[in-house]
Short mmCIF file of C-alpha atoms in Angstrom, two decimals:
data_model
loop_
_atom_site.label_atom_id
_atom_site.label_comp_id
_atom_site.label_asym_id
_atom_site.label_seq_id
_atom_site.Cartn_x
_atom_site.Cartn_y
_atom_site.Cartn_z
CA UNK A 1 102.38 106.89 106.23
CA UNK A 2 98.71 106.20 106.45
CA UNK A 3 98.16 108.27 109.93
CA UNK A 4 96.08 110.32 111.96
CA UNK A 5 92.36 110.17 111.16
CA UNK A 6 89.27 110.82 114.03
CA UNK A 7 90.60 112.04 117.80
CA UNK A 8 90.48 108.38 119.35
CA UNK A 9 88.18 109.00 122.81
CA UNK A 10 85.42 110.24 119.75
CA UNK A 11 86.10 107.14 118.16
CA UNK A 12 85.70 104.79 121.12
CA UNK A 13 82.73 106.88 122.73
CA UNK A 14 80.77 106.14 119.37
CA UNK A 15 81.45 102.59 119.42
CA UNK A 16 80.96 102.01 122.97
CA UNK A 17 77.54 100.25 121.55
CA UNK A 18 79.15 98.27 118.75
CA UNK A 19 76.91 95.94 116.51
CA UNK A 20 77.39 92.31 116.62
CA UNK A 21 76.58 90.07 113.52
CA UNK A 22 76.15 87.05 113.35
CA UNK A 23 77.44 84.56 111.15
CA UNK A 24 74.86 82.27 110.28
CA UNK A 25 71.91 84.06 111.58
CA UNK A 26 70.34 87.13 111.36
CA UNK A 27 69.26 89.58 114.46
CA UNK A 28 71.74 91.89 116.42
CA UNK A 29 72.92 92.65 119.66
CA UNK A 30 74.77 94.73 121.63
CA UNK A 31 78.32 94.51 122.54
CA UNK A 32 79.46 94.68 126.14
CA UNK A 33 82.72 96.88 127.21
CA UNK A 34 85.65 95.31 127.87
CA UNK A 35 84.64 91.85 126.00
CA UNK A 36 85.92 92.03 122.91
CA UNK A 37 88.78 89.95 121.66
CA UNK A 38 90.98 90.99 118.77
CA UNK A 39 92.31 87.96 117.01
CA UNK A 40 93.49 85.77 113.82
CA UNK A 41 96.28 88.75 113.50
CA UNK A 42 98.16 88.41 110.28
CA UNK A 43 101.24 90.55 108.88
CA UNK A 44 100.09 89.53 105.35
CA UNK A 45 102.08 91.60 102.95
CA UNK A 46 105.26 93.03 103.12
CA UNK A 47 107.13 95.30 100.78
CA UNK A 48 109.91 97.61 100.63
CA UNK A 49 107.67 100.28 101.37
CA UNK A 50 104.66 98.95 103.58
CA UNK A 51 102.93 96.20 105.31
CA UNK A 52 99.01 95.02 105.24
CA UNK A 53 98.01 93.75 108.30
CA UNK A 54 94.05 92.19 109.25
CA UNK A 55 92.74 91.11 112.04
CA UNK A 56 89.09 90.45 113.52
CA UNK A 57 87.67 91.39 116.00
CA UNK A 58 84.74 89.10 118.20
CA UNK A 59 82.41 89.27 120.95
CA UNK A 60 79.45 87.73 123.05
CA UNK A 61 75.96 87.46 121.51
CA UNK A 62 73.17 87.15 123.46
CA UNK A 63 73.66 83.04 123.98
CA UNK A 64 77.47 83.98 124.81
CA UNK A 65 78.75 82.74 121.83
CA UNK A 66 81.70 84.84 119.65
CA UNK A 67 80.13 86.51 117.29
CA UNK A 68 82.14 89.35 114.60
CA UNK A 69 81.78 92.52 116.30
CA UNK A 70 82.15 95.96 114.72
CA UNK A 71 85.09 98.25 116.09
CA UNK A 72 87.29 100.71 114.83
CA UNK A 73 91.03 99.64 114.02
CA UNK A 74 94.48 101.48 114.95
CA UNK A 75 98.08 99.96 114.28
CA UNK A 76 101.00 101.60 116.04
CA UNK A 77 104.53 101.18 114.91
CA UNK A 78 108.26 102.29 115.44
CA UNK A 79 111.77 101.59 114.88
CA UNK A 80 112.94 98.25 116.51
CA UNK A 81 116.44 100.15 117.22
CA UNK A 82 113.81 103.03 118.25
CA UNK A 83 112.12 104.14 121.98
CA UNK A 84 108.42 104.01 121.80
CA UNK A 85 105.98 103.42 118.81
CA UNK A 86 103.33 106.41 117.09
CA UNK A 87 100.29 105.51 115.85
CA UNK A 88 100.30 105.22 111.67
CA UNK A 89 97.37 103.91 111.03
CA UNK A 90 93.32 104.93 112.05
CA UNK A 91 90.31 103.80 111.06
CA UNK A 92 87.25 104.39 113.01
CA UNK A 93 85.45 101.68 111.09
CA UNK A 94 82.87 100.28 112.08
CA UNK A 95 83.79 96.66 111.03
CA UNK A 96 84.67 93.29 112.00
CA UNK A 97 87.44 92.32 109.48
CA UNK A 98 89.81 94.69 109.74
CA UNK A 99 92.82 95.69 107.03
CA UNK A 100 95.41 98.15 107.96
CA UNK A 101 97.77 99.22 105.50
CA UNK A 102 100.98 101.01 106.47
CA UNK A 103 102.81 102.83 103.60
CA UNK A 104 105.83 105.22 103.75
CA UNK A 105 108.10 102.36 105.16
CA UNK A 106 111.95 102.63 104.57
CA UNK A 107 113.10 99.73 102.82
CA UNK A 108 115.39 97.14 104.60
CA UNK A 109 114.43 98.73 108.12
CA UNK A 110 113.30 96.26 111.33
CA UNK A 111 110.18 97.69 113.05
CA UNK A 112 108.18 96.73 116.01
CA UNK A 113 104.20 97.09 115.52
CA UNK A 114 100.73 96.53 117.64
CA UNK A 115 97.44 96.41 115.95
CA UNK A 116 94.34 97.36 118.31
CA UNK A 117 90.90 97.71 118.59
CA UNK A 118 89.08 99.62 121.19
CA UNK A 119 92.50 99.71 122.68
CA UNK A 120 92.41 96.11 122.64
CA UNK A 121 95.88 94.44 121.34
CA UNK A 122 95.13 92.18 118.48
CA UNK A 123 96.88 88.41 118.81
CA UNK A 124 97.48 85.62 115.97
CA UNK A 125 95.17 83.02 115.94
CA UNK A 126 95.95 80.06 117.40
CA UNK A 127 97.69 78.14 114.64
CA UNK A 128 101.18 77.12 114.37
CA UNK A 129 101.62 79.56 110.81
CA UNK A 130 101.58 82.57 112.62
CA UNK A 131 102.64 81.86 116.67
CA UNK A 132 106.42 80.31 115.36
CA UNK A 133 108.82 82.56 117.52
CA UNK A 134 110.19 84.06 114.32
CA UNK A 135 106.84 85.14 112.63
CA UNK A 136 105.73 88.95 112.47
CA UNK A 137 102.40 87.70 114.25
CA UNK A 138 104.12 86.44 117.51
CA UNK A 139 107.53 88.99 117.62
CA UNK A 140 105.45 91.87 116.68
CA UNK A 141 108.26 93.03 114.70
CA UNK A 142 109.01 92.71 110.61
CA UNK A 143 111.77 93.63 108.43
CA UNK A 144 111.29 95.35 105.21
CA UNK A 145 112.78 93.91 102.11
CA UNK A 146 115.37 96.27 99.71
CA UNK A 147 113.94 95.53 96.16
CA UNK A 148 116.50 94.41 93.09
CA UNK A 149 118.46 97.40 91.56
CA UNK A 150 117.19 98.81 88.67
CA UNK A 151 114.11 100.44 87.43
CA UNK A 152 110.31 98.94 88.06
CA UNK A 153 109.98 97.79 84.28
CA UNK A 154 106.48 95.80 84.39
CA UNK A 155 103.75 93.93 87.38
CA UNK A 156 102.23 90.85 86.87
CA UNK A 157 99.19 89.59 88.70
CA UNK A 158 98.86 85.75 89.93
CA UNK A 159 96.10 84.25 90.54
CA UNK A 160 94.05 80.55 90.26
CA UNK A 161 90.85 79.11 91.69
CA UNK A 162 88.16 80.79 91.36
CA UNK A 163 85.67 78.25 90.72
CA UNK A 164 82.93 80.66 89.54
CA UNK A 165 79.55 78.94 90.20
CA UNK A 166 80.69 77.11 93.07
CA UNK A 167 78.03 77.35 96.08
CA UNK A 168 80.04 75.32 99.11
CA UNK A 169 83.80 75.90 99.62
CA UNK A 170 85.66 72.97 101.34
CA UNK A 171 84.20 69.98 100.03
CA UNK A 172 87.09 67.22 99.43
CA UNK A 173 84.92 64.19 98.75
CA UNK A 174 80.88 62.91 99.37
CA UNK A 175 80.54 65.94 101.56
CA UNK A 176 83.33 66.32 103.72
CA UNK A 177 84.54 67.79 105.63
CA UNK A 178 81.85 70.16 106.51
CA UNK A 179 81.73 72.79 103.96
CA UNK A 180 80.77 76.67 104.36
CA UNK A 181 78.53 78.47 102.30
CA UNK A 182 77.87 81.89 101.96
CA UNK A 183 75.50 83.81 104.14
CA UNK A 184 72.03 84.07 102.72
CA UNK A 185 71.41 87.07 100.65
CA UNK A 186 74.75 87.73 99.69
CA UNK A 187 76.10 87.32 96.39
CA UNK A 188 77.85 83.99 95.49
CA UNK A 189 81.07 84.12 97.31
CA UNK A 190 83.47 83.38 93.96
CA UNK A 191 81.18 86.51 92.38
CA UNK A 192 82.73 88.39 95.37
CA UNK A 193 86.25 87.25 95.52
CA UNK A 194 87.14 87.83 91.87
CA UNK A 195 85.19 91.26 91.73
CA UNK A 196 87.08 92.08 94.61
CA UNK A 197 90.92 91.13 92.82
CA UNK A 198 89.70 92.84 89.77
CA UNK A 199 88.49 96.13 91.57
CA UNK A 200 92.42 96.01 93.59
CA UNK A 201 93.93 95.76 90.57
CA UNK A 202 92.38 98.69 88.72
CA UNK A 203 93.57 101.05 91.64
CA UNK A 204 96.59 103.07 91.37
CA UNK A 205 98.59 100.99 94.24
CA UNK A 206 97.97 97.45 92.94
CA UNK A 207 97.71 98.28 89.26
CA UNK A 208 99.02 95.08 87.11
CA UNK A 209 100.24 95.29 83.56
CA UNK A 210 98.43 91.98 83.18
CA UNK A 211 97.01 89.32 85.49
CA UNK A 212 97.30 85.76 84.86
CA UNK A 213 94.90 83.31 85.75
CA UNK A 214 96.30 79.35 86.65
CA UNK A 215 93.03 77.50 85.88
CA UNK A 216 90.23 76.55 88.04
CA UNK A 217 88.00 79.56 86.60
CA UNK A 218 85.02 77.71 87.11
CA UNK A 219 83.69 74.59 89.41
CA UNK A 220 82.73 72.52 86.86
CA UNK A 221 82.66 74.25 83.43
CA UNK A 222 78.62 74.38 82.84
CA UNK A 223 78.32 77.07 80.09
CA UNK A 224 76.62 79.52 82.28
CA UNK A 225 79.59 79.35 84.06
CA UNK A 226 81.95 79.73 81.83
CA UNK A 227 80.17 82.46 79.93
CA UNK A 228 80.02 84.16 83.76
CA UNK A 229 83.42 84.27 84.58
CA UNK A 230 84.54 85.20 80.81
CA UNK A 231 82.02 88.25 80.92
CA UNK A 232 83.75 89.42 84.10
CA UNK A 233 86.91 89.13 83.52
CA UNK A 234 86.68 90.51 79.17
CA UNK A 235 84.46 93.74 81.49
CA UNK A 236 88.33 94.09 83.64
CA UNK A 237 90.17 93.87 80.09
CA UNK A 238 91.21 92.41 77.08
CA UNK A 239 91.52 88.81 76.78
CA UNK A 240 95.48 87.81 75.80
CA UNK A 241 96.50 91.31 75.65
CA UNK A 242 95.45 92.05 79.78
CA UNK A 243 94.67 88.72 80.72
CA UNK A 244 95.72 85.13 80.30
CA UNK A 245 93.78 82.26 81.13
CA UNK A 246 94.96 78.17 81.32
CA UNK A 247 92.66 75.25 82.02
CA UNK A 248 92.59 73.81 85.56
CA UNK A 249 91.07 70.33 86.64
CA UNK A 250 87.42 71.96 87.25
CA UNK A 251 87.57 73.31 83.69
CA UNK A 252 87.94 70.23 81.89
CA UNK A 253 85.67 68.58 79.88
CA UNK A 254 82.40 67.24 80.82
CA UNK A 255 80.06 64.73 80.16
CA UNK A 256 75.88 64.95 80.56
CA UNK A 257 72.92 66.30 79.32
CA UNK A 258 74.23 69.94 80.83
CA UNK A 259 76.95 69.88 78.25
CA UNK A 260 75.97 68.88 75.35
CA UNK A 261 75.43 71.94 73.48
CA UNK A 262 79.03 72.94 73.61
CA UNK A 263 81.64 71.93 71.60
CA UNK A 264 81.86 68.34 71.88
CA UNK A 265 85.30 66.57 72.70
CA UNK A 266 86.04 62.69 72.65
CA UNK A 267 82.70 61.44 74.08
CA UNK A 268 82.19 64.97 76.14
CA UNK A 269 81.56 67.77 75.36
CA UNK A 270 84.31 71.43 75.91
CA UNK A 271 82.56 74.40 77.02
CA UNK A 272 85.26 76.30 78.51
CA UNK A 273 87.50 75.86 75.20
CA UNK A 274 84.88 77.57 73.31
CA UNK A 275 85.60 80.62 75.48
CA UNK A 276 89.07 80.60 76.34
CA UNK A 277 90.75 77.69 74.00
CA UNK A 278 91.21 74.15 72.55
CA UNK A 279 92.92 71.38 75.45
CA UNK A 280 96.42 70.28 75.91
CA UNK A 281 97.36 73.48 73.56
CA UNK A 282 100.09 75.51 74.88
CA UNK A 283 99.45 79.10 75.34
CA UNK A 284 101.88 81.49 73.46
CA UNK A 285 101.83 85.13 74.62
CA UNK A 286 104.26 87.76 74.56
CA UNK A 287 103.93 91.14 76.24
CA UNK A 288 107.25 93.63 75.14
CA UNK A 289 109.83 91.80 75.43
CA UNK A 290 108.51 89.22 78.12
CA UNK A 291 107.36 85.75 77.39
CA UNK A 292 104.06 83.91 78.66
CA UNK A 293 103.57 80.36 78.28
CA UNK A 294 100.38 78.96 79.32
CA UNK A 295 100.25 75.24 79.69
CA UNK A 296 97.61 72.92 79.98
CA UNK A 297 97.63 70.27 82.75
CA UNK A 298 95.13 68.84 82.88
CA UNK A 299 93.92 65.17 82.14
CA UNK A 300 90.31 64.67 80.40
CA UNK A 301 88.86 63.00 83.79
CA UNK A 302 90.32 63.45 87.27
CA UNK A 303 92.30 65.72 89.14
CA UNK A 304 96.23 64.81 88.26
CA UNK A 305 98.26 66.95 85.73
CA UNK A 306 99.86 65.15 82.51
CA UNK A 307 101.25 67.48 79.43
CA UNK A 308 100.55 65.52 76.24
CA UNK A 309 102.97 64.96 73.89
CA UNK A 310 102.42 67.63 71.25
CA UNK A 311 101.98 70.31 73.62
CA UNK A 312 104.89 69.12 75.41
CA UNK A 313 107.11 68.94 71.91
CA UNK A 314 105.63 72.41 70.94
CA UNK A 315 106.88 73.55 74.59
CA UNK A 316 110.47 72.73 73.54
CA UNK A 317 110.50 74.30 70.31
CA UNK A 318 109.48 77.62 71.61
CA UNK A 319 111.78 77.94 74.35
CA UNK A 320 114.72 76.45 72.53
CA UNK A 321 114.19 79.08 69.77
CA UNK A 322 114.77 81.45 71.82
CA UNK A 323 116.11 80.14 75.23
CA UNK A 324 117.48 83.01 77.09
CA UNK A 325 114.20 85.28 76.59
CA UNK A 326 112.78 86.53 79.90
CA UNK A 327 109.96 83.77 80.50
CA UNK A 328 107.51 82.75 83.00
CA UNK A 329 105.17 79.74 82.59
CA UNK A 330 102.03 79.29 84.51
CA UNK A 331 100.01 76.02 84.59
CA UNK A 332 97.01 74.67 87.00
CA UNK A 333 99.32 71.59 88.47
CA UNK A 334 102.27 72.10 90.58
CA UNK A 335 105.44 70.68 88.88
CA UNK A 336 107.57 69.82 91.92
CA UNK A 337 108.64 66.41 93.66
CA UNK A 338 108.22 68.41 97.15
CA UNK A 339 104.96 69.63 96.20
CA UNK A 340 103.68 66.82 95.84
CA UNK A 341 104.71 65.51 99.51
CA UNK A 342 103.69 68.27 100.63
CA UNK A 343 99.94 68.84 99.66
CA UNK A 344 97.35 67.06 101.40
CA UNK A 345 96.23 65.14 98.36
CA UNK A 346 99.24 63.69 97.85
CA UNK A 347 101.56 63.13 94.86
CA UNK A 348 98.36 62.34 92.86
CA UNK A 349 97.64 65.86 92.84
CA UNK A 350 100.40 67.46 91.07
CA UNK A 351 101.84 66.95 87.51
CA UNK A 352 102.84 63.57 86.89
CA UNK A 353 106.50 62.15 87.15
CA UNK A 354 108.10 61.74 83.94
CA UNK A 355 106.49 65.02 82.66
CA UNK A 356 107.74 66.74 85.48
CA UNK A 357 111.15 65.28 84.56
CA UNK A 358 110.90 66.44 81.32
CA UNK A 359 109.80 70.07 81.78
CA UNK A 360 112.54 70.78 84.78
CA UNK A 361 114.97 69.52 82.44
CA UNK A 362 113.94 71.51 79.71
CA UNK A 363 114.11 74.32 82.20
CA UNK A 364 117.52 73.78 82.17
CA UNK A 365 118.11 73.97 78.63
CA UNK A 366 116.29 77.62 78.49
CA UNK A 367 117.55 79.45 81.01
CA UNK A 368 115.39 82.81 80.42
CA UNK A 369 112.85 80.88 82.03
CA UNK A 370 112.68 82.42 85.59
CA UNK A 371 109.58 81.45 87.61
CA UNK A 372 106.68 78.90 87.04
CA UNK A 373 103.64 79.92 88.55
CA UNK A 374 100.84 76.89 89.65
CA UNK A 375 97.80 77.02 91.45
CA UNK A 376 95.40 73.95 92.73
CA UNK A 377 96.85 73.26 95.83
CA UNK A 378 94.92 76.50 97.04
CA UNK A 379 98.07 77.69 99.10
CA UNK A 380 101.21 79.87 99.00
CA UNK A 381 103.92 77.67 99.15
CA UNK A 382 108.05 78.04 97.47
CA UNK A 383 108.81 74.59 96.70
CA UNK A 384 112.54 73.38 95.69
CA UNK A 385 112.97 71.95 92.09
CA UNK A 386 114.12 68.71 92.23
CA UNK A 387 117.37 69.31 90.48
CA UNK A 388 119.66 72.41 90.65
CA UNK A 389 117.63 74.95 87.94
CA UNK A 390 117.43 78.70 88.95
CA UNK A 391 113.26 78.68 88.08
CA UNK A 392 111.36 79.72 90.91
CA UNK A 393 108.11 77.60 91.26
CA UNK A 394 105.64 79.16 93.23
CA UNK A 395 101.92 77.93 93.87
CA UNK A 396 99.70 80.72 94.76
CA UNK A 397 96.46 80.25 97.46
CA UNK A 398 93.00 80.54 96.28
CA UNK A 399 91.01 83.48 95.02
CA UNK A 400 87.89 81.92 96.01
CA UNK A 401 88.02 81.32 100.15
CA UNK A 402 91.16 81.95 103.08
CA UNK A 403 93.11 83.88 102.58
CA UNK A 404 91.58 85.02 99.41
CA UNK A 405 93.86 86.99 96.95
CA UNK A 406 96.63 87.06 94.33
CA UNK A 407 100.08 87.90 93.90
CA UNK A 408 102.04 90.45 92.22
CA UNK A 409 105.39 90.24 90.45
CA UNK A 410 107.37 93.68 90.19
CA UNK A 411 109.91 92.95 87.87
CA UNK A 412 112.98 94.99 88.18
CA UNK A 413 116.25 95.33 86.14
CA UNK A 414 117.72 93.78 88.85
CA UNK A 415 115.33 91.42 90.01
CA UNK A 416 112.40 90.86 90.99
CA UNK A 417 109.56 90.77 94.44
CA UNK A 418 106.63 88.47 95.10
CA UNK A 419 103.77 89.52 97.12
CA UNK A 420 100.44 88.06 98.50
CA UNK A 421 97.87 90.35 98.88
CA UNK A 422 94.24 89.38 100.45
CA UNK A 423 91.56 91.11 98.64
CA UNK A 424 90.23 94.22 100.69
CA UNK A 425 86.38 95.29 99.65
CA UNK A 426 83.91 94.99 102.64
CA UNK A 427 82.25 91.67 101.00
CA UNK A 428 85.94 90.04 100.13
CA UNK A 429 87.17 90.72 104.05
CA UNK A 430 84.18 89.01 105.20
CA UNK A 431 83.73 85.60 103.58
CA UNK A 432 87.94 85.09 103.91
CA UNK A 433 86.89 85.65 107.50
CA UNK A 434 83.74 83.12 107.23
CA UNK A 435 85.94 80.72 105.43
CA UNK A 436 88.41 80.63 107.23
CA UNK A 437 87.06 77.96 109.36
CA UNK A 438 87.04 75.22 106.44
CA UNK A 439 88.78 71.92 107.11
CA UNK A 440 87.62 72.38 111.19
CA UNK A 441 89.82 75.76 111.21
CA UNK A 442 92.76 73.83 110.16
CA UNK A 443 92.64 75.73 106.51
CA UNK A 444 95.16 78.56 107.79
CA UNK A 445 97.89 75.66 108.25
CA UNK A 446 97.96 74.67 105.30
CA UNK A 447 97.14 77.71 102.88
CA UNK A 448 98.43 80.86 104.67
CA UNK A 449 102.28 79.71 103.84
CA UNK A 450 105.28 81.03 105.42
CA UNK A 451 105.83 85.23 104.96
CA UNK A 452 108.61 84.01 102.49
CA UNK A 453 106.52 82.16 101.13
CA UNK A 454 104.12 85.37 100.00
CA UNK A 455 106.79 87.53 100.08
CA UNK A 456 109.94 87.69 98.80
CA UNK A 457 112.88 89.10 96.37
CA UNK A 458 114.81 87.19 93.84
CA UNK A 459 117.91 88.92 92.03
CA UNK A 460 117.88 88.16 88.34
CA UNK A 461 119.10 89.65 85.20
CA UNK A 462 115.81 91.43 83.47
CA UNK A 463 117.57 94.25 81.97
CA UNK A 464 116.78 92.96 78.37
CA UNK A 465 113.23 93.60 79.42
CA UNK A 466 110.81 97.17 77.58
CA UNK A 467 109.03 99.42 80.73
CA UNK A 468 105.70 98.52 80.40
#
């Protein structure tokens, strides 16, 4: 376990005078003892083998109003069938956006936890997603999962949204609700929040074999941004040999003067297809013995999801050819009836009807393929097919704002795991913080999802698949 560290009187002598700062404006104060609050607790990951917990931590600026406030950060934890909890976990900090993770954990084991700050118990925040009697936030206790027999053969990376370029997060429509932008002098939040996935997932514990991306790269596809986020991501790796890319709605094609030197398509004009490929063409990938199938969503102008009809025919013939082949498919727009009831855009938002029919059904004449993986609805949500299939389809949140992060898929022999993870440089923690007050603080309802939702284990046959 992650343990010991700094005696903790040395740690809460030196921070006795913590920093306050602000969130919109600059200057600094001084904390006063025994005022801060600890809040927005979350128990974000769980695995067999550890937990990630944040929290942050405010106080009074000069005008009395809750400002971030640096502290240290301490999680204690035992047995739930134990007698007292030890402390795991130390960080003297100083910071305001705390993440604790907990490692040595025995799988399939109940524990009970606290996470403080200058001895101060952290609490959930006060939304319904983590204060359910049930959740890890308001029992203080979790259970670890047992992962799928077998051996670890291969981990994928999930993620969508980016929206490289984009300067206010939160905008639905003509300016509302009130968006948030970053705080002045700090690099363009979307800048931060992919850096940050990429720099997690060249480090030893989050290493992926690849990392897919379900659309949304950019805002609105101007070439500077699509050479931007290209650049970054070819820098991480190698495009469809590390990473896979499909078109979301924000990448489609565009019309005006700031387009026309790309590629043109209809009456507009494709910049993101010259970097990353032509519309409404499926994406064929295969890594060892696993199959990737990219598919393109999206419609020429607005925000629903149709397939066309030769990608969708090409679709078939690949997964017909070889229909019991290990196979996950990723695409920008959700697939399911119950996502679309679900999202707060309605059924609008999410791939039309009849193609939806079409592509469950075909589903259920291939039935190596295992778990569809959407974004756009910037939130982790399970959602049900809408007749009996066993394809998982899961929509992962945002990179770009709350909570901020990706997913990983361990695939087992056996099986395999899901888990969220929120992005964890110093830059990352704070704008998920700043952000998450988007949608008048209602954004952790709706995009946080259940903890099955970000974490979970599915048995499934995946012996046919090569160790990475």
């Amino acid at each position: 376990m992650n343990c010991c560290g700094p005696n903790r009187r040395t740690v809460l002598g030196a921070l006795a005078a913590a920093t306050l700062l602000p969130l919109a404006r600059p200057g600094v104060v001084r904390a006063q003892p025994g005022s801060v609050i600890a809040t927005d607790l979350e128990v974000v990951t769980i695995t067999a083998e550890s937990a990630i917990l944040t929290w942050t931590t405010l106080g009074p600026n000069a005008n009395g109003d809750p400002v971030p406030v640096e502290t240290d950060a301490e999680v204690w934890l035992g047995p739930a069938d134990g007698t007292g909890l030890r402390q795991v976990f130390a960080d003297p900090g100083p910071t305001a956006y705390h993440y604790a993770e907990i490692t040595g954990l025995e799988p399939g084991r109940r524990y009970r936890f606290e996470a403080r700050s200058l001895g101060v118990t952290a609490v959930p925040a006060l939304n319904v997603a983590t204060r359910l009697p049930n959740t890890p936030e308001a029992s203080g206790e979790f259970t670890t999962p047992v992962p799928p027999p077998g051996r670890l053969l291969r981990t994928i990376a999930l993620c969508n949204d980016v929206h490289y370029g984009e300067e206010i997060s939160g905008l639905i429509a003509a300016g509302l609700p009130p968006g948030v932008r970053q705080d002045p002098g700090l690099a363009p939040y979307p800048e931060v929040m992919l850096a940050a996935i990429l720099d997690d997932l060249r480090r030893p514990d989050r290493a992926a074999d690849q990392l897919l991306l379900a659309g949304d790269l950019t805002a609105e596809a101007t070439p500077e941004q699509v050479r931007g986020v290209h650049r970054a991501l070819a820098e991480w790796g190698a495009a469809e040999q590390d990473w896979f890319a499909c078109r979301g709605n924000h990448d489609r094609p565009h019309l005006g003067g700031d387009y026309a030197g790309c590629a043109p398509y209809a009456d507009h004009f494709d910049c993101w297809g010259e970097s990353f490929g032509p519309r409404q063409q499926l994406g064929e990938f295969e890594v060892g013995e696993l199959r990737l199938l990219a598919v393109d969503t999206t419609e020429l102008d607005g925000s629903g999801g149709s397939i066309d009809r030769p990608q969708l025919d090409r679709l078939r013939e690949v997964l017909l050819a070889d229909p019991d082949r290990p196979t996950l498919v990723f695409s920008h727009h959700p697939v399911t009836a119950e996502s679309g009831w679900t999202n707060i855009a309605g059924p609008g938002f999410v791939l039309n009807s009849a193609n939806s029919a079409e592509l469950q059904s075909l589903y259920r004449s291939a039935p190596g393929v295992f778990l569809h993986h959407s974004g756009h609805t910037h939130r982790n949500r399970l959602t049900r097919p809408d007749f009996p299939i066993p394809v998982e389809f899961l929509e992962v949140a945002a990179a770009k704002e709350y909570p901020g992060g990706y997913s990983l898929v361990r695939l087992y022999e056996g099986g395999y795991t899901v888990n969220f993870y929120k992005t964890r440089t110093p830059g990352a923690r704070r704008w998920s913080a700043r952000s998450r007050g988007e949608y008048f603080g209602l954004l952790p309802e709706y995009t946080l999802g259940s903890t099955a939702d970000r974490n979970h284990t599915v048995p499934r046959d995946l012996s046919g698949l090569v160790p990475a």
